[in-house]
Amino acid sequence: RVRIVREGEDFLCWLVGNISSSLFPGSSYERGIMALELLVTVIDVWQPRAAMHPDPALLGLTVTEEQESRIASSLFTEEAVNAVINAVVNSFDHVRKQALEVLLRFPAPLPGLETEEEVKKLASWAQSLIASPRARESDAGGLILKVIHLKYVKQLGWLGDPWRSSEEVNEARKQYPHPSVFFIHELLLEVDRVISAARTSFESTFSSSFAQGLLLALRHLLPDIELPSAISIERGDTSAEQVEEWRRILQEMLHRM
């Protein structure tokens, strides 16, 4: 049995490695989409808890924590993360969306992006993509911010901002202690900054996406916002101040969109 488990792990390492090598820059649509769809299937079968719609039969299978950990280390590699993140910038919409589906199945933090400094570099790259006049790049930047929000802000409580220095962030987050509210608020401030700059120098908007990329990012983030429920308010889990905070941030989002 031990031999069979090891053979399975070796097979997974080989398969994920081959899939990742297919996701190189400039690869064809067919190669990219097949690799990503195959990776989704492999994750959903071997790590059913990570699936969006897990198969009850697979969830019922008995595995030890050690076996599950070894399977996860074979599936969720730094090489795979880098390959899939690069696929987010693909020319084809469907490939970008499928790459997002894969990343949402990966654990938090993403392998190879465990430190705050590494996440800041990823966020800065997303910022540069968002500012691009190319539609696919600005959309890709928004998708990467969505991943950062889901994996680091919501799941790990990361409080960061790619547009401001650490000192400015530390001061600003005193006003918005909730990670998601703070993250979205900083994004809204950047929208205001871009619009204000365009009013003083309209020519500068021709070399960037203007606010299109930022608004796309807001659109991608909107479905991930979990508003306080009536039950949580009745139980006292959510204060009136928190409810008002969410209401205000949503009003600001809708006003800009």
mmCIF file of C-alpha atoms in Angstrom:
data_model
loop_
_atom_site.group_PDB
_atom_site.id
_atom_site.type_symbol
_atom_site.label_atom_id
_atom_site.label_comp_id
_atom_site.label_asym_id
_atom_site.label_seq_id
_atom_site.Cartn_x
_atom_site.Cartn_y
_atom_site.Cartn_z
ATOM 1 C CA ARG A 1 0.000 0.000 0.000
ATOM 2 C CA VAL A 2 2.866 2.382 0.821
ATOM 3 C CA ARG A 3 4.342 1.705 -2.622
ATOM 4 C CA ILE A 4 1.002 2.517 -4.295
ATOM 5 C CA VAL A 5 0.738 5.802 -2.381
ATOM 6 C CA ARG A 6 4.265 6.801 -3.404
ATOM 7 C CA GLU A 7 3.553 5.915 -7.013
ATOM 8 C CA GLY A 8 0.449 8.110 -6.824
ATOM 9 C CA GLU A 9 2.491 11.008 -5.440
ATOM 10 C CA ASP A 10 5.125 10.555 -8.150
ATOM 11 C CA PHE A 11 2.386 10.529 -10.773
ATOM 12 C CA LEU A 12 0.907 13.760 -9.396
ATOM 13 C CA CYS A 13 4.310 15.479 -9.373
ATOM 14 C CA TRP A 14 4.906 14.397 -12.962
ATOM 15 C CA LEU A 15 1.415 15.444 -14.080
ATOM 16 C CA VAL A 16 1.444 18.869 -12.397
ATOM 17 C CA GLY A 17 4.946 19.505 -13.728
ATOM 18 C CA ASN A 18 3.863 18.707 -17.282
ATOM 19 C CA ILE A 19 0.723 20.817 -16.963
ATOM 20 C CA SER A 20 2.746 23.765 -15.633
ATOM 21 C CA SER A 21 5.235 23.495 -18.498
ATOM 22 C CA SER A 22 2.328 23.834 -20.950
ATOM 23 C CA LEU A 23 1.411 27.246 -19.538
ATOM 24 C CA PHE A 24 4.265 29.196 -21.077
ATOM 25 C CA PRO A 25 3.859 32.775 -22.413
ATOM 26 C CA GLY A 26 2.516 32.771 -25.955
ATOM 27 C CA SER A 27 1.151 29.220 -25.791
ATOM 28 C CA SER A 28 -1.866 28.488 -27.966
ATOM 29 C CA TYR A 29 -5.424 28.796 -26.680
ATOM 30 C CA GLU A 30 -5.960 25.032 -26.985
ATOM 31 C CA ARG A 31 -2.815 24.176 -25.030
ATOM 32 C CA GLY A 32 -3.520 26.707 -22.277
ATOM 33 C CA ILE A 33 -7.192 25.925 -21.742
ATOM 34 C CA MET A 34 -6.607 22.157 -21.789
ATOM 35 C CA ALA A 35 -3.827 22.450 -19.202
ATOM 36 C CA LEU A 36 -5.945 24.619 -16.882
ATOM 37 C CA GLU A 37 -9.072 22.478 -17.187
ATOM 38 C CA LEU A 38 -6.995 19.372 -16.517
ATOM 39 C CA LEU A 39 -5.468 21.019 -13.457
ATOM 40 C CA VAL A 40 -8.943 21.879 -12.121
ATOM 41 C CA THR A 41 -10.034 18.257 -12.595
ATOM 42 C CA VAL A 42 -6.913 16.887 -10.895
ATOM 43 C CA ILE A 43 -7.371 19.192 -7.886
ATOM 44 C CA ASP A 44 -11.094 18.415 -7.592
ATOM 45 C CA VAL A 45 -10.376 14.658 -7.592
ATOM 46 C CA TRP A 46 -7.275 14.543 -5.388
ATOM 47 C CA GLN A 47 -8.221 17.428 -3.079
ATOM 48 C CA PRO A 48 -12.046 17.408 -3.071
ATOM 49 C CA ARG A 49 -12.218 19.866 -0.153
ATOM 50 C CA ALA A 50 -10.656 22.482 -2.427
ATOM 51 C CA ALA A 51 -13.326 21.961 -5.116
ATOM 52 C CA MET A 52 -16.034 24.564 -5.703
ATOM 53 C CA HIS A 53 -18.645 21.784 -5.844
ATOM 54 C CA PRO A 54 -17.081 18.756 -4.105
ATOM 55 C CA ASP A 55 -18.163 15.240 -5.009
ATOM 56 C CA PRO A 56 -19.736 13.659 -1.864
ATOM 57 C CA ALA A 57 -18.289 10.275 -2.830
ATOM 58 C CA LEU A 58 -14.763 11.694 -2.874
ATOM 59 C CA LEU A 59 -15.297 13.546 0.397
ATOM 60 C CA GLY A 60 -16.219 10.233 2.000
ATOM 61 C CA LEU A 61 -12.857 8.630 1.206
ATOM 62 C CA THR A 62 -10.621 8.080 4.218
ATOM 63 C CA VAL A 63 -7.086 9.468 4.085
ATOM 64 C CA THR A 64 -4.651 10.274 6.851
ATOM 65 C CA GLU A 65 -3.467 13.820 7.500
ATOM 66 C CA GLU A 66 0.016 12.823 6.386
ATOM 67 C CA GLN A 67 -1.279 11.423 3.083
ATOM 68 C CA GLU A 68 -3.406 14.512 2.469
ATOM 69 C CA SER A 69 -0.448 16.777 3.224
ATOM 70 C CA ARG A 70 1.808 14.871 0.810
ATOM 71 C CA ILE A 71 -0.832 14.986 -1.918
ATOM 72 C CA ALA A 72 -1.231 18.741 -1.379
ATOM 73 C CA SER A 73 2.535 19.289 -1.604
ATOM 74 C CA SER A 74 2.541 17.412 -4.927
ATOM 75 C CA LEU A 75 -0.383 19.426 -6.312
ATOM 76 C CA PHE A 76 0.163 22.917 -4.964
ATOM 77 C CA THR A 77 3.701 23.757 -6.022
ATOM 78 C CA GLU A 78 5.435 27.094 -6.462
ATOM 79 C CA GLU A 79 6.056 26.212 -10.108
ATOM 80 C CA ALA A 80 2.328 25.649 -10.669
ATOM 81 C CA VAL A 81 1.435 28.950 -8.957
ATOM 82 C CA ASN A 82 3.846 30.918 -11.150
ATOM 83 C CA ALA A 83 2.594 29.216 -14.316
ATOM 84 C CA VAL A 84 -1.083 29.810 -13.503
ATOM 85 C CA ILE A 85 -0.532 33.447 -12.456
ATOM 86 C CA ASN A 86 1.216 34.063 -15.778
ATOM 87 C CA ALA A 87 -1.787 32.480 -17.524
ATOM 88 C CA VAL A 88 -3.992 35.173 -15.966
ATOM 89 C CA VAL A 89 -2.388 37.612 -18.426
ATOM 90 C CA ASN A 90 -3.297 35.426 -21.426
ATOM 91 C CA SER A 91 -4.841 37.081 -24.489
ATOM 92 C CA PHE A 92 -7.988 34.929 -24.286
ATOM 93 C CA ASP A 93 -10.753 35.772 -21.806
ATOM 94 C CA HIS A 94 -11.671 32.135 -21.175
ATOM 95 C CA VAL A 95 -8.073 31.212 -20.358
ATOM 96 C CA ARG A 96 -7.831 34.098 -17.868
ATOM 97 C CA LYS A 97 -11.061 33.055 -16.152
ATOM 98 C CA GLN A 98 -9.979 29.415 -16.029
ATOM 99 C CA ALA A 99 -6.638 30.435 -14.501
ATOM 100 C CA LEU A 100 -8.613 32.266 -11.809
ATOM 101 C CA GLU A 101 -10.641 29.091 -11.147
ATOM 102 C CA VAL A 102 -7.397 27.204 -10.561
ATOM 103 C CA LEU A 103 -5.930 29.819 -8.202
ATOM 104 C CA LEU A 104 -9.115 29.891 -6.120
ATOM 105 C CA ARG A 105 -8.571 26.179 -5.413
ATOM 106 C CA PHE A 106 -5.044 26.718 -4.116
ATOM 107 C CA PRO A 107 -4.452 27.091 -0.360
ATOM 108 C CA ALA A 108 -3.750 30.397 1.359
ATOM 109 C CA PRO A 109 -1.064 31.606 1.298
ATOM 110 C CA LEU A 110 -0.175 30.599 -2.241
ATOM 111 C CA PRO A 111 3.010 28.487 -2.414
ATOM 112 C CA GLY A 112 5.951 30.769 -3.140
ATOM 113 C CA LEU A 113 3.993 33.821 -1.988
ATOM 114 C CA GLU A 114 4.033 33.326 1.768
ATOM 115 C CA THR A 115 5.598 36.578 2.988
ATOM 116 C CA GLU A 116 4.113 40.071 3.018
ATOM 117 C CA GLU A 117 6.974 41.302 0.831
ATOM 118 C CA GLU A 118 6.168 38.695 -1.834
ATOM 119 C CA VAL A 119 2.478 39.594 -1.741
ATOM 120 C CA LYS A 120 3.356 43.286 -2.122
ATOM 121 C CA LYS A 121 5.391 42.468 -5.236
ATOM 122 C CA LEU A 122 2.419 40.583 -6.690
ATOM 123 C CA ALA A 123 0.098 43.479 -5.806
ATOM 124 C CA SER A 124 2.491 45.974 -7.411
ATOM 125 C CA TRP A 125 2.534 43.888 -10.583
ATOM 126 C CA ALA A 126 -1.273 43.848 -10.536
ATOM 127 C CA GLN A 127 -1.189 47.632 -10.123
ATOM 128 C CA SER A 128 0.987 48.045 -13.233
ATOM 129 C CA LEU A 129 -1.310 45.735 -15.214
ATOM 130 C CA ILE A 130 -4.396 47.660 -14.113
ATOM 131 C CA ALA A 131 -2.841 50.884 -15.414
ATOM 132 C CA SER A 132 -2.163 49.362 -18.846
ATOM 133 C CA PRO A 133 -4.165 50.707 -21.822
ATOM 134 C CA ARG A 134 -4.487 47.103 -23.085
ATOM 135 C CA ALA A 135 -7.861 45.687 -22.047
ATOM 136 C CA ARG A 136 -6.575 42.160 -21.389
ATOM 137 C CA GLU A 137 -3.806 43.436 -19.115
ATOM 138 C CA SER A 138 -6.058 45.735 -17.099
ATOM 139 C CA ASP A 139 -8.548 42.860 -16.718
ATOM 140 C CA ALA A 140 -5.726 40.536 -15.634
ATOM 141 C CA GLY A 141 -4.639 43.055 -13.002
ATOM 142 C CA GLY A 142 -8.182 43.111 -11.638
ATOM 143 C CA LEU A 143 -8.271 39.299 -11.481
ATOM 144 C CA ILE A 144 -4.972 39.187 -9.590
ATOM 145 C CA LEU A 145 -6.308 41.722 -7.078
ATOM 146 C CA LYS A 146 -9.346 39.466 -6.672
ATOM 147 C CA VAL A 147 -7.040 36.558 -5.808
ATOM 148 C CA ILE A 148 -5.112 38.735 -3.332
ATOM 149 C CA HIS A 149 -8.366 39.860 -1.722
ATOM 150 C CA LEU A 150 -9.731 36.318 -1.377
ATOM 151 C CA LYS A 151 -6.546 34.513 -0.354
ATOM 152 C CA TYR A 152 -4.744 37.113 1.723
ATOM 153 C CA VAL A 153 -7.230 39.775 2.813
ATOM 154 C CA LYS A 154 -10.318 37.653 3.565
ATOM 155 C CA GLN A 155 -8.697 34.371 4.583
ATOM 156 C CA LEU A 156 -5.531 35.629 6.291
ATOM 157 C CA GLY A 157 -6.569 39.143 7.337
ATOM 158 C CA TRP A 158 -3.750 40.844 5.400
ATOM 159 C CA LEU A 159 -3.896 44.628 5.578
ATOM 160 C CA GLY A 160 -1.944 46.046 2.675
ATOM 161 C CA ASP A 161 -2.114 48.517 -0.181
ATOM 162 C CA PRO A 162 0.043 48.458 -3.348
ATOM 163 C CA TRP A 163 -0.507 52.200 -3.898
ATOM 164 C CA ARG A 164 0.773 53.543 -0.591
ATOM 165 C CA SER A 165 3.820 53.197 1.646
ATOM 166 C CA SER A 166 3.758 51.041 4.789
ATOM 167 C CA GLU A 167 3.683 54.139 7.033
ATOM 168 C CA GLU A 168 0.645 55.557 5.227
ATOM 169 C CA VAL A 169 -1.076 52.164 5.332
ATOM 170 C CA ASN A 170 -0.510 51.791 9.090
ATOM 171 C CA GLU A 171 -2.106 55.187 9.677
ATOM 172 C CA ALA A 172 -5.044 54.611 7.313
ATOM 173 C CA ARG A 173 -6.028 51.182 8.598
ATOM 174 C CA LYS A 174 -6.725 52.595 12.070
ATOM 175 C CA GLN A 175 -9.844 54.092 10.508
ATOM 176 C CA TYR A 176 -10.795 50.857 8.699
ATOM 177 C CA PRO A 177 -9.748 47.886 10.875
ATOM 178 C CA HIS A 178 -11.774 45.359 8.846
ATOM 179 C CA PRO A 179 -9.375 43.943 6.182
ATOM 180 C CA SER A 180 -11.886 43.751 3.308
ATOM 181 C CA VAL A 181 -13.314 47.208 3.980
ATOM 182 C CA PHE A 182 -9.810 48.668 4.141
ATOM 183 C CA PHE A 183 -8.712 46.955 0.906
ATOM 184 C CA ILE A 184 -11.765 48.146 -1.046
ATOM 185 C CA HIS A 185 -11.544 51.636 0.456
ATOM 186 C CA GLU A 186 -7.938 51.958 -0.742
ATOM 187 C CA LEU A 187 -9.003 50.842 -4.219
ATOM 188 C CA LEU A 188 -11.730 53.501 -4.248
ATOM 189 C CA LEU A 189 -9.203 56.155 -3.215
ATOM 190 C CA GLU A 190 -7.030 55.173 -6.169
ATOM 191 C CA VAL A 191 -10.040 55.565 -8.509
ATOM 192 C CA ASP A 192 -10.532 59.086 -7.143
ATOM 193 C CA ARG A 193 -6.836 59.868 -7.583
ATOM 194 C CA VAL A 194 -6.842 58.756 -11.235
ATOM 195 C CA ILE A 195 -9.980 60.772 -12.001
ATOM 196 C CA SER A 196 -8.533 63.846 -10.278
ATOM 197 C CA ALA A 197 -5.283 63.523 -12.263
ATOM 198 C CA ALA A 198 -7.247 63.246 -15.512
ATOM 199 C CA ARG A 199 -9.048 66.504 -14.780
ATOM 200 C CA THR A 200 -5.751 68.378 -14.553
ATOM 201 C CA SER A 201 -3.939 66.549 -17.377
ATOM 202 C CA PHE A 202 -6.317 64.813 -19.773
ATOM 203 C CA GLU A 203 -3.459 63.808 -22.096
ATOM 204 C CA SER A 204 -2.001 61.535 -19.399
ATOM 205 C CA THR A 205 -5.009 59.224 -19.676
ATOM 206 C CA PHE A 206 -4.033 58.199 -23.213
ATOM 207 C CA SER A 207 -0.991 56.281 -21.942
ATOM 208 C CA SER A 208 -2.975 54.296 -19.375
ATOM 209 C CA SER A 209 -6.319 52.560 -18.929
ATOM 210 C CA PHE A 210 -7.613 55.659 -17.076
ATOM 211 C CA ALA A 211 -9.972 54.188 -14.421
ATOM 212 C CA GLN A 212 -11.114 51.223 -16.515
ATOM 213 C CA GLY A 213 -8.735 48.747 -14.865
ATOM 214 C CA LEU A 214 -9.637 49.907 -11.368
ATOM 215 C CA LEU A 215 -13.356 49.695 -12.104
ATOM 216 C CA LEU A 216 -12.852 46.199 -13.526
ATOM 217 C CA ALA A 217 -11.094 45.266 -10.284
ATOM 218 C CA LEU A 218 -14.052 46.589 -8.281
ATOM 219 C CA ARG A 219 -16.429 44.575 -10.454
ATOM 220 C CA HIS A 220 -14.376 41.426 -9.817
ATOM 221 C CA LEU A 221 -14.351 42.094 -6.057
ATOM 222 C CA LEU A 222 -18.061 42.856 -5.702
ATOM 223 C CA PRO A 223 -19.277 39.182 -5.629
ATOM 224 C CA ASP A 224 -16.765 38.381 -2.873
ATOM 225 C CA ILE A 225 -18.137 40.899 -0.387
ATOM 226 C CA GLU A 226 -19.936 39.179 2.485
ATOM 227 C CA LEU A 227 -22.304 41.648 4.060
ATOM 228 C CA PRO A 228 -23.302 41.243 7.715
ATOM 229 C CA SER A 229 -26.453 39.123 7.903
ATOM 230 C CA ALA A 230 -29.559 39.939 9.924
ATOM 231 C CA ILE A 231 -28.837 36.884 12.092
ATOM 232 C CA SER A 232 -25.315 38.068 12.940
ATOM 233 C CA ILE A 233 -26.713 41.487 13.879
ATOM 234 C CA GLU A 234 -29.380 39.949 16.136
ATOM 235 C CA ARG A 235 -26.800 37.741 17.834
ATOM 236 C CA GLY A 236 -24.564 40.726 18.435
ATOM 237 C CA ASP A 237 -21.742 39.297 16.292
ATOM 238 C CA THR A 238 -21.842 42.459 14.171
ATOM 239 C CA SER A 239 -22.037 45.959 15.606
ATOM 240 C CA ALA A 240 -24.099 48.823 14.200
ATOM 241 C CA GLU A 241 -20.835 50.601 13.359
ATOM 242 C CA GLN A 242 -19.690 47.667 11.208
ATOM 243 C CA VAL A 243 -23.007 47.575 9.364
ATOM 244 C CA GLU A 244 -22.791 51.306 8.681
ATOM 245 C CA GLU A 245 -19.186 50.877 7.538
ATOM 246 C CA TRP A 246 -20.186 48.246 4.965
ATOM 247 C CA ARG A 247 -23.164 50.306 3.825
ATOM 248 C CA ARG A 248 -20.947 53.323 3.258
ATOM 249 C CA ILE A 249 -18.299 51.370 1.339
ATOM 250 C CA LEU A 250 -20.948 49.802 -0.905
ATOM 251 C CA GLN A 251 -22.470 53.192 -1.633
ATOM 252 C CA GLU A 252 -19.025 54.484 -2.598
ATOM 253 C CA MET A 253 -18.469 51.490 -4.899
ATOM 254 C CA LEU A 254 -21.807 51.868 -6.660
ATOM 255 C CA HIS A 255 -21.300 55.630 -6.997
ATOM 256 C CA ARG A 256 -18.060 55.102 -8.910
ATOM 257 C CA MET A 257 -19.303 52.231 -11.039
#
